[in-house]
Short mmCIF file of C-alpha atoms and ligand atoms in Angstrom, two decimals:
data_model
loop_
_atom_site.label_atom_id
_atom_site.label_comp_id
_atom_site.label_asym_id
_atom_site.label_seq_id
_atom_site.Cartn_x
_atom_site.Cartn_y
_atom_site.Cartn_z
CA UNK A 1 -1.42 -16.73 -7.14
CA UNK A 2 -3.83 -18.79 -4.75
CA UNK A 3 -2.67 -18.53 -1.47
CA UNK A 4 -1.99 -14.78 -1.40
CA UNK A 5 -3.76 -13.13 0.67
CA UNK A 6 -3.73 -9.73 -1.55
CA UNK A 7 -4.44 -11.90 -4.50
CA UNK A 8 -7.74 -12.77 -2.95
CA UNK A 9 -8.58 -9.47 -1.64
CA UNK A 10 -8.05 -8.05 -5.15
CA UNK A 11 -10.24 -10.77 -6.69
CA UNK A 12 -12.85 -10.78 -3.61
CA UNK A 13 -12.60 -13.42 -2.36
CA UNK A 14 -11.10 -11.56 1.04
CA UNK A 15 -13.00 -8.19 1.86
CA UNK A 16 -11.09 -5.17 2.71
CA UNK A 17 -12.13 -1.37 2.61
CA UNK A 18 -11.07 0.42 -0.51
CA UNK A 19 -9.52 3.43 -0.62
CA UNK A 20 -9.22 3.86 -4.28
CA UNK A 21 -8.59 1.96 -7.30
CA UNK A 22 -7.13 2.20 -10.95
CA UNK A 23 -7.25 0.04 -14.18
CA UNK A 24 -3.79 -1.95 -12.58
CA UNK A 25 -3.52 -1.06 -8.61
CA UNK A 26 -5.85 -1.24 -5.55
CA UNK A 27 -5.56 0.85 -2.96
CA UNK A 28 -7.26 -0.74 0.58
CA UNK A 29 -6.49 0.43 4.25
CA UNK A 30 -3.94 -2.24 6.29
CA UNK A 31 -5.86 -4.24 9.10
CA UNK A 32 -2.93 -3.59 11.28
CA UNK A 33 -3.02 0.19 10.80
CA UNK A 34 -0.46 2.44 12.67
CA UNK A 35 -2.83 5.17 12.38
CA UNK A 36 -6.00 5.81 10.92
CA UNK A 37 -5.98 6.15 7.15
CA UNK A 38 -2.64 3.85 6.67
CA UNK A 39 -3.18 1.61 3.70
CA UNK A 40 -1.53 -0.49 0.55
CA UNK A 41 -1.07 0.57 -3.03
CA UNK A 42 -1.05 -2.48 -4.33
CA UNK A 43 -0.76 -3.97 -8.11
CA UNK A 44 -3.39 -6.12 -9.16
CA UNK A 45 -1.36 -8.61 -11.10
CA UNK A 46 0.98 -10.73 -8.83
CA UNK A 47 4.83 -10.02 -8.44
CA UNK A 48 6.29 -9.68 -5.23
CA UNK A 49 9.22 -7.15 -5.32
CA UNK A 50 8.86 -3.37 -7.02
CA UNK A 51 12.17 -4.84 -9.61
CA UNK A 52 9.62 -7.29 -11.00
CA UNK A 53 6.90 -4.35 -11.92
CA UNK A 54 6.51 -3.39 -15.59
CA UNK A 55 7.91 0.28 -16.78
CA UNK A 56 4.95 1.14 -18.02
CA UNK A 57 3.21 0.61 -15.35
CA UNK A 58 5.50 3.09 -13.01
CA UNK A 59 3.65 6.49 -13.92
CA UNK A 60 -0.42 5.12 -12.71
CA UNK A 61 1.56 3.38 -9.73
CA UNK A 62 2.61 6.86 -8.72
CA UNK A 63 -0.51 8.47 -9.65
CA UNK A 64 -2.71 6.29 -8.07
CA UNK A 65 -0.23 6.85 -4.78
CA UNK A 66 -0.24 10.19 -4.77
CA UNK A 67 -4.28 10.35 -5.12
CA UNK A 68 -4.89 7.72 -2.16
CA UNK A 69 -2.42 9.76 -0.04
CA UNK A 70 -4.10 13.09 -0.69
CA UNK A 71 -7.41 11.40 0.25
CA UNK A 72 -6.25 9.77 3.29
CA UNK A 73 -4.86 13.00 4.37
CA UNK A 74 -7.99 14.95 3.76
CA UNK A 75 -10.59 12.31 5.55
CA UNK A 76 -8.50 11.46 8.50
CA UNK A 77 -6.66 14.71 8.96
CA UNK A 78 -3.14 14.19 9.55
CA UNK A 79 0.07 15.74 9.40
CA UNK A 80 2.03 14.18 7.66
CA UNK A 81 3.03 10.80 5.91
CA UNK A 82 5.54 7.88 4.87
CA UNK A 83 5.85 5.95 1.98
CA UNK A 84 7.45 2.78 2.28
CA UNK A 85 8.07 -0.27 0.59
CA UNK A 86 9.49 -3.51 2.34
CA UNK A 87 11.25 -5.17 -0.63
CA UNK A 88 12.33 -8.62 0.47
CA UNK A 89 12.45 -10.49 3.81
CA UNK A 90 15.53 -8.42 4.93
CA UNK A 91 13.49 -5.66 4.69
CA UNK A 92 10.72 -6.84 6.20
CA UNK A 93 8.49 -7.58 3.77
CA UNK A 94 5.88 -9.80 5.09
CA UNK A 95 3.02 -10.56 2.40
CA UNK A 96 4.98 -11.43 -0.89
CA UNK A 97 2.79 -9.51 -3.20
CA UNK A 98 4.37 -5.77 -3.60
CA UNK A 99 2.52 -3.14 -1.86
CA UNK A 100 3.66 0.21 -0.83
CA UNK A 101 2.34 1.40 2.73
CA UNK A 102 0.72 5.10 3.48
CA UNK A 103 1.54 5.47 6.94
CA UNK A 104 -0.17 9.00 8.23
CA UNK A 105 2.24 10.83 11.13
CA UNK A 106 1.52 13.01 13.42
CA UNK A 107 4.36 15.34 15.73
CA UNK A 108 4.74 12.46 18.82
CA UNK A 109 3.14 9.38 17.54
CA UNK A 110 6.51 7.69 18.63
CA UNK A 111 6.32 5.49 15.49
CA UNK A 112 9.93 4.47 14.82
CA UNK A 113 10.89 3.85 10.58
CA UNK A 114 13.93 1.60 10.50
CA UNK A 115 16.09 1.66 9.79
P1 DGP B 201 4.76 -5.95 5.10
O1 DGP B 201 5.48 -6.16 6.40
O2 DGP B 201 5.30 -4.74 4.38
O3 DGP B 201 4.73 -7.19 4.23
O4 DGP B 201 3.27 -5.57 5.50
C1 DGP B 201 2.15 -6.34 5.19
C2 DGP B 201 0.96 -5.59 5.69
O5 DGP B 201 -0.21 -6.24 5.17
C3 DGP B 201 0.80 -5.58 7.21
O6 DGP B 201 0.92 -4.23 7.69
C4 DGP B 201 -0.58 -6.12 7.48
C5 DGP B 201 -1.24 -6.12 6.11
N1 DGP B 201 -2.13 -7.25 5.89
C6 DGP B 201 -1.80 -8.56 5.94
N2 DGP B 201 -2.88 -9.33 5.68
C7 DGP B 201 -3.91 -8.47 5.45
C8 DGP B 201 -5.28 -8.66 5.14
O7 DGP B 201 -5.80 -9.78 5.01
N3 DGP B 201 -6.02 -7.54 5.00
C9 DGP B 201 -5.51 -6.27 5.14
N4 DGP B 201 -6.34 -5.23 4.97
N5 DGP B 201 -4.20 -6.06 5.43
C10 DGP B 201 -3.43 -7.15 5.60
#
């Protein structure tokens, strides 16, 4: 799609530092980072909510989240870690292209999770 922004960092057009990267997903650190390290798995074919995502492509999205997390937490040395995914505007969801944040914690970073 043209005017999303992940669409264009996945083509290029938009630069953004790479984690990691498989056959269908990207995996690029979030420019409003809530700690060092935290970054989007991210399909590289447009849909916005994780219903709309193929089944077969379920097992690599895993894979290729568990991999990015285990390097985050090695480089940047954290604690510990959330996985979220903000799956609609209730929900927060602000860029309508799915992505699933890696948010590294650490005991008294004072970062609330909603709910
Ligand atoms: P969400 O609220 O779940 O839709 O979060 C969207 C995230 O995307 C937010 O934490 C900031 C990040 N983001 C938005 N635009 C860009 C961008 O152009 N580059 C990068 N690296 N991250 C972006």
């Amino acid at each position: 799609m043209e005017s999303c922004i992940f669409c264009k960092i996945i083509g290029g057009e938009v630069s953004s530092e790479k984690i990691t990267e498989t056959d269908n997903f990207l995996v690029f650190r979030d420019m409003n980072e809530k700690a060092p390290g935290h970054s989007l798995v991210v399909p590289k074919t447009h849909i916005k909510s994780f219903l709309e995502m193929d089944r077969e492509l379920y097992g690599e999205f895993m894979e290729v989240t568990k991999a990015a997390t285990e390097k985050i937490m090695k480089d940047y040395k954290h604690e510990s870690f959330n996985l979220i995914i903000n799956d609609g505007e209730a929900a927060g969801q602000v860029v309508s292209h799915l992505h699933l944040h890696i948010i590294p914690r650490n005991v008294g970073d004072g970062y609330k999770i909603c709910p």
